[in-house]
């Protein structure tokens, strides 16, 4: 197995009450992991010989890449440009923070920013500034740029061999501690590009498909804009994007940012995306918690560590971006230790069509299993799924399609009959027959109770 040793950033080593003594991480590609199975890797200490790592302090422009993507970092250690085989964009990434509003909550104008609402004191962010230091690590599997901005903000930018996207892993915290009635900090990561996106951007709908958003606008009512920043923030469960809205070509430049957790996001200027990373506030917003959003651990403010993945493309990347987001959400579990050395690798692999996601496989009773499947495509023909593939070595005795929650067979579902004659009744598709092969239309989710012999 080809490997690469990478030093951990100093900011990781200095996380409060960190227990591990590790100073390096070992990078390798775990290929062909069996579906619903496991694969075993064994590592042995074979030499005490020191390895010379290519660590270079960035003092001039650095350009590096792989077979799909090239990246330019300027002499200050700031991401400056991304280039694919067909296009390139000027893109910078920076950290900034809003000062949270302070008030006694006696009326809305005096409402404090807190656990339930994001309400900045002013409508402009305060930049964290340029990196105080930046280093470049070149390797056979991954290139890394380590950035330190201040005592509570740092980041590692990674480009893996063969990947079409960039990974940005940030560490925020502990944020400064202040007294009650002082404005706290609400930290964002902001991506600035030369894409002319106008006032449009997209966010995902609960990790599934995308919804178009328009700055300072609501599609069903006239917006009285009193909070120009927070009113334009939307939930981002897995990804958000902007594209060149003025291009007449079908090939429009797009930037997608995938998250590893739910965050708030906005596009407050054309060509920009921003995502909320961390908040520490010292005033209650009077919405029920009864305390300020001032979470601590070991006597210090929380440290948050997370990832963004950045994708640049010209074709429709909604499905490609979702696959990247799903890989982060459904990444394999990693186990370590002597116990693992006694495990056997899975003899079989569960393989499903590329467009099908296994949402649920849950024991429903002593004899049955709840299986829930989703077709992640937006359009096209149905995809056939052989349920027998999910249970190698077992035989399906019966299969019954149910409502999505699994509590009622489709045959027993009775919809409300609407009285207006101009509304056409749409029958619920489904089957209560014993079936082993099912069809899923694009965007469709179906649930089944499967009994095994």
XYZ file of C-alpha atoms in Angstrom:
453
model
C 0.000 0.000 0.000
C 1.409 3.378 -0.997
C 1.590 5.743 1.981
C 2.586 9.292 2.886
C 3.547 10.710 6.274
C 2.225 14.218 6.977
C 3.001 16.357 10.048
C 0.020 17.502 12.078
C -0.440 21.284 12.275
C 0.725 22.963 15.464
C -2.831 24.141 16.079
C -3.990 20.523 16.306
C -1.219 19.709 18.759
C -2.327 22.646 20.922
C -6.038 21.825 21.133
C -6.929 22.136 24.845
C -6.617 18.881 26.824
C -5.554 16.914 23.734
C -4.691 13.390 24.887
C -2.946 11.933 21.841
C 0.831 12.218 21.558
C 0.774 11.679 17.780
C 2.597 14.314 15.734
C 2.045 12.839 12.280
C -0.733 11.232 10.295
C -0.379 8.434 7.781
C -2.201 8.953 4.488
C -3.165 6.092 2.171
C -6.021 5.259 -0.179
C -8.346 2.536 1.113
C -9.612 1.172 -2.199
C -12.380 -1.319 -2.951
C -13.923 -1.458 0.509
C -16.780 -4.000 0.299
C -20.280 -2.550 0.447
C -21.768 -3.225 3.923
C -18.483 -4.932 4.711
C -14.995 -4.328 6.008
C -11.408 -4.349 4.869
C -8.373 -4.885 7.069
C -5.073 -2.971 6.898
C -2.086 -3.856 9.067
C 0.761 -1.443 9.762
C 4.053 -2.404 11.344
C 6.979 -0.378 12.641
C 9.881 -1.502 10.486
C 12.521 1.214 10.844
C 13.710 3.990 13.136
C 15.168 5.869 10.203
C 13.999 9.476 10.022
C 11.989 10.466 6.958
C 12.721 13.773 5.289
C 9.416 15.540 4.775
C 9.191 18.236 2.114
C 7.932 21.132 4.273
C 8.441 24.560 2.709
C 7.631 27.929 4.231
C 5.592 29.920 1.697
C 7.371 33.150 0.790
C 6.573 33.213 -2.918
C 3.726 32.073 -5.167
C 3.221 28.290 -5.079
C 1.445 26.407 -7.888
C 0.621 22.714 -7.540
C -2.029 20.264 -8.658
C -3.050 16.812 -9.818
C -4.464 15.391 -13.044
C -7.777 17.284 -12.601
C -7.150 20.478 -10.675
C -4.415 23.061 -10.264
C -4.198 25.523 -7.391
C -2.305 28.765 -6.878
C -1.368 30.143 -3.456
C 0.175 33.618 -3.343
C 3.249 34.628 -1.358
C 1.093 35.553 1.645
C -0.241 32.001 1.838
C -3.716 32.860 0.501
C -5.597 30.688 -1.999
C -5.630 32.758 -5.184
C -6.740 30.709 -8.206
C -8.190 27.346 -9.211
C -7.907 25.809 -12.659
C -9.404 22.722 -14.262
C -8.710 21.325 -17.729
C -11.358 23.584 -19.258
C -11.645 26.691 -17.078
C -10.162 28.680 -14.250
C -11.433 31.183 -11.701
C -9.854 33.668 -9.359
C -10.916 32.496 -5.921
C -9.846 33.631 -2.479
C -10.924 32.223 0.852
C -10.833 34.208 4.072
C -12.068 34.065 7.650
C -14.033 36.902 9.212
C -16.473 37.436 12.066
C -19.573 39.389 12.945
C -19.990 41.057 16.320
C -23.229 39.810 17.858
C -25.928 42.345 18.716
C -26.320 43.191 22.424
C -29.608 44.200 24.047
C -32.044 43.668 26.914
C -34.675 42.063 24.627
C -37.439 44.453 25.710
C -38.379 44.941 22.050
C -37.116 43.603 18.725
C -34.749 46.502 18.133
C -33.016 45.534 21.377
C -32.938 41.794 20.688
C -29.564 40.168 21.395
C -27.931 37.667 19.081
C -28.038 34.284 20.771
C -28.710 30.562 20.584
C -31.919 30.930 18.567
C -31.192 33.902 16.327
C -28.241 35.255 14.407
C -28.355 39.040 14.632
C -25.103 40.878 13.958
C -24.426 44.231 15.581
C -23.410 45.689 12.223
C -23.961 44.503 8.659
C -20.264 44.243 7.835
C -17.868 41.511 8.904
C -14.486 42.076 10.491
C -11.731 40.229 8.562
C -9.505 37.952 10.618
C -6.657 39.018 8.335
C -3.944 37.360 6.292
C -2.192 34.227 7.519
C 0.532 34.922 10.067
C 2.358 31.914 8.657
C 1.854 29.379 5.863
C 3.741 26.224 4.895
C 3.499 23.926 1.881
C 3.859 20.149 2.110
C 4.357 18.281 -1.150
C 3.684 14.568 -1.316
C 2.949 11.607 -3.523
C -0.666 11.263 -2.334
C -1.638 14.692 -1.062
C -0.377 18.277 -1.182
C -1.146 20.443 1.842
C -1.017 24.135 2.730
C -1.017 24.821 6.485
C -2.270 28.307 7.394
C -2.251 30.011 10.788
C -4.299 33.237 10.969
C -4.313 33.952 14.711
C -4.464 32.107 18.012
C -7.977 30.826 17.339
C -8.107 30.421 13.544
C -6.127 27.988 11.378
C -6.688 25.846 8.311
C -5.234 23.039 6.188
C -5.950 23.069 2.434
C -5.567 19.622 0.840
C -5.489 18.395 -2.744
C -5.462 14.609 -3.009
C -4.155 12.717 -5.991
C -6.945 11.982 -8.476
C -9.577 14.141 -6.744
C -11.523 16.807 -8.619
C -12.267 18.803 -5.485
C -10.297 20.684 -2.868
C -10.541 20.005 0.869
C -10.315 22.781 3.458
C -10.130 21.667 7.098
C -10.470 24.520 9.581
C -10.016 24.843 13.322
C -11.808 27.704 15.109
C -11.497 28.379 18.845
C -11.354 28.884 21.662
C -12.952 32.231 20.764
C -12.159 35.195 23.057
C -14.024 35.278 26.360
C -15.790 38.548 27.203
C -18.077 39.847 29.938
C -21.869 39.962 29.882
C -23.271 42.791 27.715
C -20.252 42.576 25.440
C -20.690 41.551 21.773
C -19.487 38.031 21.050
C -17.966 36.602 17.860
C -19.757 34.802 15.015
C -17.077 33.391 12.706
C -17.536 32.715 8.994
C -15.522 31.344 6.095
C -16.014 33.455 2.969
C -15.236 32.440 -0.627
C -14.790 35.265 -3.163
C -14.701 34.540 -6.901
C -14.842 36.376 -10.224
C -18.071 34.546 -11.123
C -20.884 36.965 -11.972
C -23.649 35.280 -9.983
C -25.756 38.398 -9.460
C -28.213 37.986 -6.585
C -28.800 34.246 -7.104
C -27.365 31.226 -5.304
C -28.499 27.720 -4.339
C -28.676 25.733 -1.134
C -29.615 22.086 -0.676
C -32.958 20.896 0.661
C -32.198 18.628 3.611
C -29.192 17.128 1.838
C -31.156 16.116 -1.264
C -31.799 18.457 -4.205
C -31.097 22.166 -4.655
C -33.312 25.232 -4.099
C -32.573 28.534 -5.817
C -32.312 31.537 -3.479
C -32.437 35.215 -4.358
C -30.827 37.827 -2.176
C -33.238 40.309 -0.520
C -36.238 38.515 -2.015
C -39.005 36.079 -1.091
C -40.968 34.395 -3.896
C -44.386 34.492 -2.195
C -44.518 37.831 -0.369
C -43.039 41.327 -0.380
C -40.037 41.325 1.921
C -39.661 44.143 4.441
C -35.902 43.937 4.829
C -34.814 45.000 8.308
C -31.982 42.477 8.808
C -29.974 42.486 5.529
C -27.426 39.919 6.712
C -29.374 37.365 8.722
C -32.444 37.617 6.451
C -30.308 36.237 3.617
C -28.946 33.275 5.605
C -30.346 29.848 4.745
C -29.778 26.354 6.168
C -27.009 24.489 4.356
C -27.219 20.811 5.270
C -24.683 19.506 2.769
C -23.824 22.042 0.017
C -24.381 25.412 -1.625
C -23.365 26.903 -4.969
C -23.157 29.924 -7.259
C -22.924 30.062 -11.044
C -22.363 32.594 -13.802
C -25.924 33.869 -14.178
C -25.117 36.191 -17.109
C -23.506 33.596 -19.348
C -25.469 32.703 -22.491
C -23.473 29.489 -22.844
C -24.786 26.210 -21.478
C -21.330 25.711 -19.958
C -21.539 28.058 -16.982
C -18.803 28.393 -14.394
C -19.935 27.060 -11.042
C -18.459 26.860 -7.563
C -19.843 24.341 -5.085
C -19.003 24.165 -1.386
C -19.852 20.921 0.435
C -20.026 20.892 4.236
C -19.491 18.088 6.737
C -22.344 19.308 8.985
C -25.362 21.608 8.871
C -24.309 25.266 8.718
C -25.891 28.608 7.871
C -24.916 30.120 4.533
C -25.496 33.178 2.344
C -24.326 35.016 -0.764
C -24.334 38.683 0.223
C -22.446 39.877 -2.880
C -22.209 38.635 -6.436
C -19.564 35.917 -6.708
C -19.409 35.291 -2.955
C -20.368 32.456 -0.611
C -20.107 32.529 3.170
C -20.758 29.868 5.792
C -21.086 30.213 9.557
C -18.515 28.078 11.412
C -18.562 28.987 15.106
C -20.350 31.325 17.519
C -19.630 32.455 21.077
C -22.006 35.001 22.596
C -22.428 36.459 26.067
C -26.070 37.558 26.120
C -29.283 35.535 26.171
C -31.682 36.166 23.279
C -34.761 35.511 25.505
C -36.159 32.778 23.265
C -36.271 30.087 25.931
C -32.787 28.784 26.712
C -32.299 31.210 29.550
C -28.549 31.481 29.096
C -26.013 32.908 26.685
C -24.463 30.816 23.895
C -21.182 30.590 25.790
C -20.281 26.916 25.679
C -17.074 25.816 27.374
C -15.045 22.659 27.920
C -12.178 22.241 30.390
C -12.675 25.858 31.448
C -12.168 27.251 27.936
C -14.351 28.059 24.947
C -15.115 25.234 22.545
C -12.796 24.370 19.672
C -14.612 23.496 16.441
C -12.913 21.474 13.720
C -14.609 20.831 10.389
C -14.254 20.501 6.626
C -15.417 22.183 3.464
C -14.927 20.638 0.035
C -14.683 22.924 -2.973
C -15.685 21.895 -6.492
C -15.216 23.953 -9.662
C -17.017 22.912 -12.834
C -18.899 24.060 -15.935
C -21.385 21.243 -16.512
C -24.328 20.571 -14.162
C -22.600 19.458 -10.968
C -25.626 18.949 -8.736
C -25.322 15.156 -8.713
C -21.502 15.192 -8.658
C -21.541 17.544 -5.660
C -24.069 15.370 -3.896
C -21.885 12.313 -4.333
C -18.977 14.173 -2.713
C -21.248 15.288 0.126
C -22.579 11.738 0.558
C -19.046 10.351 0.699
C -18.367 12.684 3.629
C -21.670 11.926 5.363
C -21.500 8.145 4.840
C -17.737 7.693 5.139
C -16.551 4.321 6.452
C -16.076 3.832 10.178
C -12.452 3.293 11.179
C -11.457 0.927 13.996
C -8.015 0.557 15.529
C -6.317 -1.847 17.892
C -5.528 -5.486 18.522
C -9.176 -6.480 18.281
C -9.203 -5.450 14.641
C -6.220 -7.673 13.828
C -8.360 -10.733 14.585
C -11.180 -9.708 12.273
C -11.763 -11.261 8.881
C -12.345 -9.292 5.727
C -15.857 -9.479 4.312
C -16.129 -12.341 1.807
C -18.851 -10.569 -0.193
C -19.683 -7.003 -1.191
C -23.154 -5.493 -1.487
C -23.253 -3.574 -4.775
C -26.169 -1.341 -5.781
C -26.680 0.735 -8.954
C -24.678 3.969 -8.853
C -27.836 6.117 -8.637
C -29.331 4.250 -5.666
C -28.698 5.220 -2.062
C -29.420 2.822 0.785
C -31.067 5.131 3.307
C -32.115 2.534 5.889
C -31.458 -1.069 6.749
C -32.971 -1.532 10.187
C -34.108 -4.568 12.138
C -37.884 -4.195 12.292
C -38.811 -7.352 14.169
C -37.304 -10.730 14.899
C -38.034 -11.852 11.350
C -38.101 -8.670 9.272
C -35.915 -5.756 8.161
C -36.930 -2.260 7.085
C -35.199 -1.262 3.836
C -35.470 2.278 2.487
C -34.002 3.210 -0.923
C -33.589 6.511 -2.770
C -32.875 7.335 -6.409
C -30.599 10.397 -6.284
C -30.946 11.275 -9.997
C -32.993 14.333 -11.002
C -34.459 12.956 -14.243
C -34.453 10.007 -16.587
C -35.818 6.488 -16.549
C -36.490 4.410 -13.421
C -33.634 2.366 -11.985
C -34.203 -1.296 -11.196
C -32.906 -2.636 -7.875
C -32.569 -6.310 -7.011
C -33.294 -6.547 -3.276
C -31.581 -9.955 -3.136
C -28.264 -8.101 -3.516
C -28.714 -6.595 -0.063
C -28.719 -10.016 1.600
C -25.951 -12.189 0.135
C -26.253 -15.777 1.283
C -29.858 -15.272 2.435
C -33.229 -15.847 0.771
C -36.056 -13.330 0.809
C -39.303 -14.923 1.987
C -41.528 -11.896 1.331
C -41.396 -8.174 0.564
C -44.128 -5.635 1.298
C -43.938 -1.979 0.299
C -44.974 0.429 3.045
C -45.383 4.137 3.652
C -42.076 5.958 4.055
C -42.078 5.522 7.850
C -42.627 1.770 7.506
C -45.740 1.747 9.693
C -48.423 0.996 7.113
C -48.578 -1.199 3.996
C -49.272 0.815 0.860
C -52.439 -1.244 0.280
C -53.919 0.107 3.527
C -53.082 3.756 2.884
C -56.198 5.855 2.295
C -55.692 9.389 1.075
C -58.150 12.218 1.676
C -60.459 12.602 -1.326
C -60.621 16.263 -2.349
C -64.017 17.570 -3.434
C -63.086 19.984 -6.268
C -63.663 18.102 -9.519
C -60.854 19.900 -11.356
C -58.222 18.224 -9.202
C -57.102 14.909 -10.571
C -56.508 12.165 -8.055
C -53.034 10.706 -8.212
C -52.940 7.103 -7.128
C -50.173 6.006 -4.825
C -47.750 3.830 -6.690
C -46.573 0.746 -4.946
C -47.036 -2.939 -4.420
C -47.883 -5.279 -1.582
C -46.866 -8.338 -3.567
C -43.919 -10.501 -2.689
C -41.250 -8.940 -4.873
C -37.492 -9.130 -5.083
C -36.948 -6.477 -7.782
C -38.199 -2.879 -7.567
C -38.092 0.241 -9.746
C -37.258 3.690 -8.386
C -37.966 6.828 -10.376
C -35.583 9.796 -10.160
C -35.950 11.623 -6.790
C -38.107 8.778 -5.453
C -37.809 7.164 -2.000
C -39.499 3.816 -1.297
C -39.692 1.699 1.854
C -40.066 -2.073 2.185
C -40.464 -4.606 4.955
C -38.345 -7.602 3.959
C -38.690 -10.998 5.633
C -35.815 -13.440 5.338
C -35.785 -17.199 5.548
